[in-house]
PDB file of C-alpha atoms in Angstrom:
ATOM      1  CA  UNK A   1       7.306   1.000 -19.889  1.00 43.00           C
ATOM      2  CA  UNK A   2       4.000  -1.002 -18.708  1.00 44.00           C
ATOM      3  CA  UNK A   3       6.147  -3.878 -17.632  1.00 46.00           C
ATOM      4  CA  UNK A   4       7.370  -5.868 -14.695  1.00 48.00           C
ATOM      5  CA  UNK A   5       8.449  -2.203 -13.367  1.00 49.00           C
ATOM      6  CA  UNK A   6       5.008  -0.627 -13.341  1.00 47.00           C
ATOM      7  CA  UNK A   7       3.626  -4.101 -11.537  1.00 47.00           C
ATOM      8  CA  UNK A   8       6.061  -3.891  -8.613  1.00 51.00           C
ATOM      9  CA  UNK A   9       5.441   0.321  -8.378  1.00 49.00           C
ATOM     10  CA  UNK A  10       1.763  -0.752  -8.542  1.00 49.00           C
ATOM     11  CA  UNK A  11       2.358  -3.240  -5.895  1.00 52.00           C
ATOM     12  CA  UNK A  12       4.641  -0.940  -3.634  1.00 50.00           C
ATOM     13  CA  UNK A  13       1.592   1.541  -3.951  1.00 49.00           C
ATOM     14  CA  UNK A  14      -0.774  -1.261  -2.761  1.00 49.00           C
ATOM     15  CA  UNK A  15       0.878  -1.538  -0.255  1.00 48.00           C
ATOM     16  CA  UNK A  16       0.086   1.899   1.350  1.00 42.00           C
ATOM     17  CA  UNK A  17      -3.841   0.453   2.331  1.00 42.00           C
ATOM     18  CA  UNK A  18      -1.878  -3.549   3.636  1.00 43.00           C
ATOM     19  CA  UNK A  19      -0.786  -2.550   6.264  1.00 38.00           C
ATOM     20  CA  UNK A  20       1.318  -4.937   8.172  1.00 33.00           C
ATOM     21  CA  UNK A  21       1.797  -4.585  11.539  1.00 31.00           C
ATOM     22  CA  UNK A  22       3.689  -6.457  14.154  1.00 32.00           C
ATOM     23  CA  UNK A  23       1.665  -7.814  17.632  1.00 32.00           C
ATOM     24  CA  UNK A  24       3.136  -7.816  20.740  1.00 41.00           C
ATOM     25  CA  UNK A  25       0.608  -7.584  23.380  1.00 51.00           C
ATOM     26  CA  UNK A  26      -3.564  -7.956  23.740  1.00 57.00           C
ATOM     27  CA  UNK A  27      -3.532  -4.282  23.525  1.00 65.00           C
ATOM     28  CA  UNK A  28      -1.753  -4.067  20.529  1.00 65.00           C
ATOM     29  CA  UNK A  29      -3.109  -6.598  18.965  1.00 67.00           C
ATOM     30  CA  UNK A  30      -6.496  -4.633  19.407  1.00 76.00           C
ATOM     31  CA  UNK A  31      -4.485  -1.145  18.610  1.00 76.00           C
ATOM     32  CA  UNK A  32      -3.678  -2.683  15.244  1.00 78.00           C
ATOM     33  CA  UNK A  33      -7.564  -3.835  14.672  1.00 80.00           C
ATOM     34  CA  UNK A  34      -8.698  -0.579  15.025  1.00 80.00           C
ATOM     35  CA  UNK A  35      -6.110   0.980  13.361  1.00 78.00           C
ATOM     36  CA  UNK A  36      -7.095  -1.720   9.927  1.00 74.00           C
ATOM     37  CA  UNK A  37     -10.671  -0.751  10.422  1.00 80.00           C
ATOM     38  CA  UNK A  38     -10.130   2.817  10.180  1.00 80.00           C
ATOM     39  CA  UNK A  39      -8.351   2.736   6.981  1.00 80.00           C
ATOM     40  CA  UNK A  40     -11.033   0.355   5.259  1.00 86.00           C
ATOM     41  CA  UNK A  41     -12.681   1.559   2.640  1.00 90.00           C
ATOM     42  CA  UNK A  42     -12.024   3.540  -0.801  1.00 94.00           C
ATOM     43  CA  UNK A  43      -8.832   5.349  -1.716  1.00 93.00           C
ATOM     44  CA  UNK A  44      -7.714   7.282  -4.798  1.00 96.00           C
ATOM     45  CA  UNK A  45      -5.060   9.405  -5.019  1.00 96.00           C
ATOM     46  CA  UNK A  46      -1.869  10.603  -7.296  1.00 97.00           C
ATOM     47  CA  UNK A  47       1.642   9.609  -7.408  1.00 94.00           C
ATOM     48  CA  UNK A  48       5.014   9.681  -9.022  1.00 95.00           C
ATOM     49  CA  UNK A  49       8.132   7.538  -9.271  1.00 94.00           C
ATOM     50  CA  UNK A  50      10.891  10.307  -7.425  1.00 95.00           C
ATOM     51  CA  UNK A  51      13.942   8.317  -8.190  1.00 92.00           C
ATOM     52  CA  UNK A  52      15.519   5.482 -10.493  1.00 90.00           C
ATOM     53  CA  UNK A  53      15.259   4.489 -13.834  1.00 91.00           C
ATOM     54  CA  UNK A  54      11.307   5.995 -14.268  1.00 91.00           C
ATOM     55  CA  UNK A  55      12.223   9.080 -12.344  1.00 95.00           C
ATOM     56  CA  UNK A  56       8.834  11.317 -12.690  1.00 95.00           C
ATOM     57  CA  UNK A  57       6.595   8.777 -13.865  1.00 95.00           C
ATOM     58  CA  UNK A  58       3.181   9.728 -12.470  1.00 96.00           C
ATOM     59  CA  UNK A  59       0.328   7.519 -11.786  1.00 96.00           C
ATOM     60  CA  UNK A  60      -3.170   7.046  -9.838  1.00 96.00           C
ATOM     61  CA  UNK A  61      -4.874   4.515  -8.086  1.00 94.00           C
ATOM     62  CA  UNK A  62      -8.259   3.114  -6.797  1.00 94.00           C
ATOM     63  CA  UNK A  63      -8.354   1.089  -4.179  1.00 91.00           C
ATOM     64  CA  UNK A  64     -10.589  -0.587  -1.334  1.00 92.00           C
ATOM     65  CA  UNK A  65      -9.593  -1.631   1.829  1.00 88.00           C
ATOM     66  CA  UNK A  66     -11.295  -4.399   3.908  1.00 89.00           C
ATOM     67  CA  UNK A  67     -10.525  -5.883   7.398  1.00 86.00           C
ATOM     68  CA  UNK A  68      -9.549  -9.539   7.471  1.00 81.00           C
ATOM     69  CA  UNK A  69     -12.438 -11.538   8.877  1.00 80.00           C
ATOM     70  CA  UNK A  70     -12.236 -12.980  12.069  1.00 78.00           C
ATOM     71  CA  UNK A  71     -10.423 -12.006  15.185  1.00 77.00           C
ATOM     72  CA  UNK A  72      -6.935 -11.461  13.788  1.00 77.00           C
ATOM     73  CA  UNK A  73      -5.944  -8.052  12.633  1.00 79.00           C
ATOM     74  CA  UNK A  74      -4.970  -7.477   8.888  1.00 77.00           C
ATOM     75  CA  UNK A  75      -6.284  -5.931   5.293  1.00 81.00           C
ATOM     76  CA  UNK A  76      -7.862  -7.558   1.919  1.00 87.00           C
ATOM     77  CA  UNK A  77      -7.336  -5.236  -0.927  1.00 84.00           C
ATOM     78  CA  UNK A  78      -8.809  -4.766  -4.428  1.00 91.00           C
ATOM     79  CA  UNK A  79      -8.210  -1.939  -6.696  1.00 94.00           C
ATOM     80  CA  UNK A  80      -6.687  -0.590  -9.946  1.00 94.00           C
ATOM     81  CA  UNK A  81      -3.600   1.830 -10.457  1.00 92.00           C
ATOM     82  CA  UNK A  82      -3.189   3.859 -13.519  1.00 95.00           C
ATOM     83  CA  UNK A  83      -0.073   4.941 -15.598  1.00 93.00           C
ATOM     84  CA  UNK A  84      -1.553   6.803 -18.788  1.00 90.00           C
ATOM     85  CA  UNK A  85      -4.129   4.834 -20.804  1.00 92.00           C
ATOM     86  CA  UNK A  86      -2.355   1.771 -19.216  1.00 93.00           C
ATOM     87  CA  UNK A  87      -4.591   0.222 -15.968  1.00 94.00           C
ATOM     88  CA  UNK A  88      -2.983  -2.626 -13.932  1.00 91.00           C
ATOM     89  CA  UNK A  89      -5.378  -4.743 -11.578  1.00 92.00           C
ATOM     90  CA  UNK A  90      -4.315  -4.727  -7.825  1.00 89.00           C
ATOM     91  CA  UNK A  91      -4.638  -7.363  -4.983  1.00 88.00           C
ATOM     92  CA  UNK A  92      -3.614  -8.055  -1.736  1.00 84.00           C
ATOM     93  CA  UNK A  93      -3.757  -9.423   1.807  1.00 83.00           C
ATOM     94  CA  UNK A  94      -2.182  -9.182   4.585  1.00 78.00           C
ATOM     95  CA  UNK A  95      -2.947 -11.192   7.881  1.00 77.00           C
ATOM     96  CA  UNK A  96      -2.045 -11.843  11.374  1.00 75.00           C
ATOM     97  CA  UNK A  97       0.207 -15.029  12.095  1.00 76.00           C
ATOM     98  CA  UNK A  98       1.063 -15.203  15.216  1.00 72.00           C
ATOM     99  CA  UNK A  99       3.071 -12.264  16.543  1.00 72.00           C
ATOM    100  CA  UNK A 100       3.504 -10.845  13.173  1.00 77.00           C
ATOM    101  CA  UNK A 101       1.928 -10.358   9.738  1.00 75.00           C
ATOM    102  CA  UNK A 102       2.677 -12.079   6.657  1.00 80.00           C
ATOM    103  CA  UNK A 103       0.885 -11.095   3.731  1.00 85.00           C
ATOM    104  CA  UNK A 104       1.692 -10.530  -0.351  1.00 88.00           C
ATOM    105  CA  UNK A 105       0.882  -7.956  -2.754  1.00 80.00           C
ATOM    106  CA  UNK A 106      -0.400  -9.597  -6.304  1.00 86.00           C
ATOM    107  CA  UNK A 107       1.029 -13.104  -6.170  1.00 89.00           C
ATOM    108  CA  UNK A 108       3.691 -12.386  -4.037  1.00 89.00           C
ATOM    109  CA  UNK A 109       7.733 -12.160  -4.798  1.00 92.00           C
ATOM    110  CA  UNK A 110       7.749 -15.785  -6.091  1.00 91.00           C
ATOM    111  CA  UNK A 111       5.730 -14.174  -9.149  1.00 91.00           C
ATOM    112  CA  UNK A 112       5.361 -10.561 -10.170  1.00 88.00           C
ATOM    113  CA  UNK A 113       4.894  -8.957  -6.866  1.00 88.00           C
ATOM    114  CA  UNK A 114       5.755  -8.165  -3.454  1.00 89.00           C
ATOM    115  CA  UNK A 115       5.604 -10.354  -0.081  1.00 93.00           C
ATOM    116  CA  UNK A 116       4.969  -8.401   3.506  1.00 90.00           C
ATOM    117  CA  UNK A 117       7.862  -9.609   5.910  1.00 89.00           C
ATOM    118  CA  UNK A 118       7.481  -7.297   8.971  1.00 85.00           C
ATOM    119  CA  UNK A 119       5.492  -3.864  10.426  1.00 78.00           C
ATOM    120  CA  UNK A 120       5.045  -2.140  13.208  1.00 76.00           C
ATOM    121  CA  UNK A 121       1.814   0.153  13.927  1.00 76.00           C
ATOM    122  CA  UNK A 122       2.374   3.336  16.491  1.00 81.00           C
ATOM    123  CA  UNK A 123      -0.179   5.795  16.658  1.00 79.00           C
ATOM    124  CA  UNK A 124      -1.632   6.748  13.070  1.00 83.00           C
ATOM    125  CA  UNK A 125       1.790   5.651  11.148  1.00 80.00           C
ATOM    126  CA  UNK A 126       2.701   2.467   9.933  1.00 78.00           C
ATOM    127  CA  UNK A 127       5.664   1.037   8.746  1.00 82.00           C
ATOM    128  CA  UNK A 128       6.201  -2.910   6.840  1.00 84.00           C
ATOM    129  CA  UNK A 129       8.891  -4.077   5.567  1.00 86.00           C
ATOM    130  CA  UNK A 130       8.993  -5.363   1.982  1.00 90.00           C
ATOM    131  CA  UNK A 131      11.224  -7.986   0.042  1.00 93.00           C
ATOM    132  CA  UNK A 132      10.619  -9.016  -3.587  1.00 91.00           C
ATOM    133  CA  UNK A 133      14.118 -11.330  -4.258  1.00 89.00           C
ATOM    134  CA  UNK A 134      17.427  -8.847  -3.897  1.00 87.00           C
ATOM    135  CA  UNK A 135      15.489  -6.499  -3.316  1.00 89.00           C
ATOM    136  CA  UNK A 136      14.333  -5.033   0.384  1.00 92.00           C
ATOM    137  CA  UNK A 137      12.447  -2.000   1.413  1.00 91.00           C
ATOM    138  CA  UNK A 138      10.085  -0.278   3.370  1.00 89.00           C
ATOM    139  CA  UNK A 139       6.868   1.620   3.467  1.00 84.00           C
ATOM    140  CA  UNK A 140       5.259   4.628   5.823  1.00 88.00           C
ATOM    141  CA  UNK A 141       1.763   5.342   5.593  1.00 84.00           C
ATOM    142  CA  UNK A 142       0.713   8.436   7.599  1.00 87.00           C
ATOM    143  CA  UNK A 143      -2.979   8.815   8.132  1.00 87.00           C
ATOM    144  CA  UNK A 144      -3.366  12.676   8.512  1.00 85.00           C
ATOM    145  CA  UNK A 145      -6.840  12.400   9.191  1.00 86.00           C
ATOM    146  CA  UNK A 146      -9.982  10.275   8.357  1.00 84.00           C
ATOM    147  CA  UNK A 147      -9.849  11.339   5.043  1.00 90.00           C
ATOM    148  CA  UNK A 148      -6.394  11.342   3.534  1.00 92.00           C
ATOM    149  CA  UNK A 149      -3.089   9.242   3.933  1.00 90.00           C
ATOM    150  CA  UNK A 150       0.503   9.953   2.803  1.00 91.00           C
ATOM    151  CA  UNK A 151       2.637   7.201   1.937  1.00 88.00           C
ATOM    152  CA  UNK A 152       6.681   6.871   1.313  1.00 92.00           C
ATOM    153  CA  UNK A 153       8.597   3.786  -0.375  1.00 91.00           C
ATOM    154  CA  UNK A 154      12.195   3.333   0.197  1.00 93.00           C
ATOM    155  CA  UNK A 155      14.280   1.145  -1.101  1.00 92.00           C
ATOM    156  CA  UNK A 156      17.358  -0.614   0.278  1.00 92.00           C
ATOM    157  CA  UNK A 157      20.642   0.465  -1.481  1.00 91.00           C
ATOM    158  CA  UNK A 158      23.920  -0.743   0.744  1.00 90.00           C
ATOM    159  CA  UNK A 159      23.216   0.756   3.809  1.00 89.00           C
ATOM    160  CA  UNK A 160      20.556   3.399   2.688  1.00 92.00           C
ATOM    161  CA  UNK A 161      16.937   3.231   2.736  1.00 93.00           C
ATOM    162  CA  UNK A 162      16.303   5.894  -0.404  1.00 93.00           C
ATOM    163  CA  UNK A 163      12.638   7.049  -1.182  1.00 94.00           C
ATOM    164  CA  UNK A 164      11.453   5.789  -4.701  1.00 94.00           C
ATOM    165  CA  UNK A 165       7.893   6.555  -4.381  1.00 92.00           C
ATOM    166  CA  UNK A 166       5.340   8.856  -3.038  1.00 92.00           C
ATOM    167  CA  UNK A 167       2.033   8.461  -2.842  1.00 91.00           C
ATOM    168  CA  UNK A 168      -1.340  10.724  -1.468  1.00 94.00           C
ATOM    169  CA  UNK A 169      -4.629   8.875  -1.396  1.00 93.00           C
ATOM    170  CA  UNK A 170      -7.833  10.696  -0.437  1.00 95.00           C
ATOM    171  CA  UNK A 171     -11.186   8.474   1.448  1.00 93.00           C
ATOM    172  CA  UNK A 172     -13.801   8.522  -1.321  1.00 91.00           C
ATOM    173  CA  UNK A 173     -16.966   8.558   0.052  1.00 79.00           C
ATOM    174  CA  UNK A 174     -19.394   6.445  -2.034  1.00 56.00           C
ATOM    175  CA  UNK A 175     -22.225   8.932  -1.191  1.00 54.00           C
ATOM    176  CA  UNK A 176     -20.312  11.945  -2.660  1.00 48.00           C
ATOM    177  CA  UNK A 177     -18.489  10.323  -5.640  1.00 46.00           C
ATOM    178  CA  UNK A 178     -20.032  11.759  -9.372  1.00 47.00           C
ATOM    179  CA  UNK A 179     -21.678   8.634 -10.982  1.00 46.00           C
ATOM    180  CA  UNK A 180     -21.990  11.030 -14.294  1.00 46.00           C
ATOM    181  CA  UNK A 181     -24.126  13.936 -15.102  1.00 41.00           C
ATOM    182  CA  UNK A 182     -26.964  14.810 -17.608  1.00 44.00           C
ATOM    183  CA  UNK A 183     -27.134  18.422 -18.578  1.00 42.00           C
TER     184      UNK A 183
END
């Protein structure tokens, strides 16, 4: 079951902290800045597979966010997500170009992973659009507050976007994390 499968799920889940976002405007250009910024940092969190062939597969990941340097908005990622005693590295980044963000999760859809093709950013909610071949989808990430985020993946079957994944990732502060313990 750690296959190709658990890559792309790991990817899709990624994908909750690269954000893409789509740029219309000076404002929103600077909207979507902030917004990056205020998601940077490190993430863990639970989730499960809620439909398909791994229906009820649970898994967790670690992950840190970090602006894109530079003026243009976007997200570098680095991170691990867990099924079981299996641990799959995670990567990616997602940039500004031009009126839009391009970006890929692992090495993108030409290899195991996923590439960004759209996103918009209102409020505290984001939504991308993802493609890996045949395959098309979408993510929402909701931040509920400074310290948690829930995210949704749907795929594209026909004409229905069906949910596939969810995903809840709590801020870690660094300061409060347990390094170990002596008694």
């Amino acid at each position: 079951m750690f296959s190709r499968q658990f890559l792309i799920v790991c990817g899709l889940a990624a994908a909750a902290l690269s954000l893409g976002a789509w740029s219309q405007s000076a404002s929103a250009a600077s909207r979507d800045k902030a917004f990056f910024q205020s998601v940077s940092g490190a993430w863990r969190g639970p989730g499960e597979i809620v439909a398909g062939k791994y229906k009820g597969t649970k898994f967790t990941c670690n992950l840190t966010g970090q602006p894109v340097a530079g003026d243009n908005a976007g997200v570098k990622l680095d991170g691990t997500c867990r099924v079981g005693v299996f641990q799959q590295p995670m990567s990616a980044e997602i940039t500004q170009q031009g009126g839009t963000y391009k970006g890929k999760f692992l090495d993108g859809a030409a290899g195991k992973g996923l590439d960004v093709t759209s996103g918009t950013v209102n409020d505290n909610t984001v939504v991308i659009g993802l493609n890996r071949q045949k395959l098309n989808g979408a993510m929402i990430a909701r931040v509920q507050d400074n310290k948690s985020m829930n995210i949704t993946i749907s795929v594209k079957v026909e004409e229905q976007m069906i949910p596939v994944i969810g995903l809840t990732l709590t801020r870690q502060n660094v300061d409060e994390m347990a390094v170990g313990s002596i008694q």
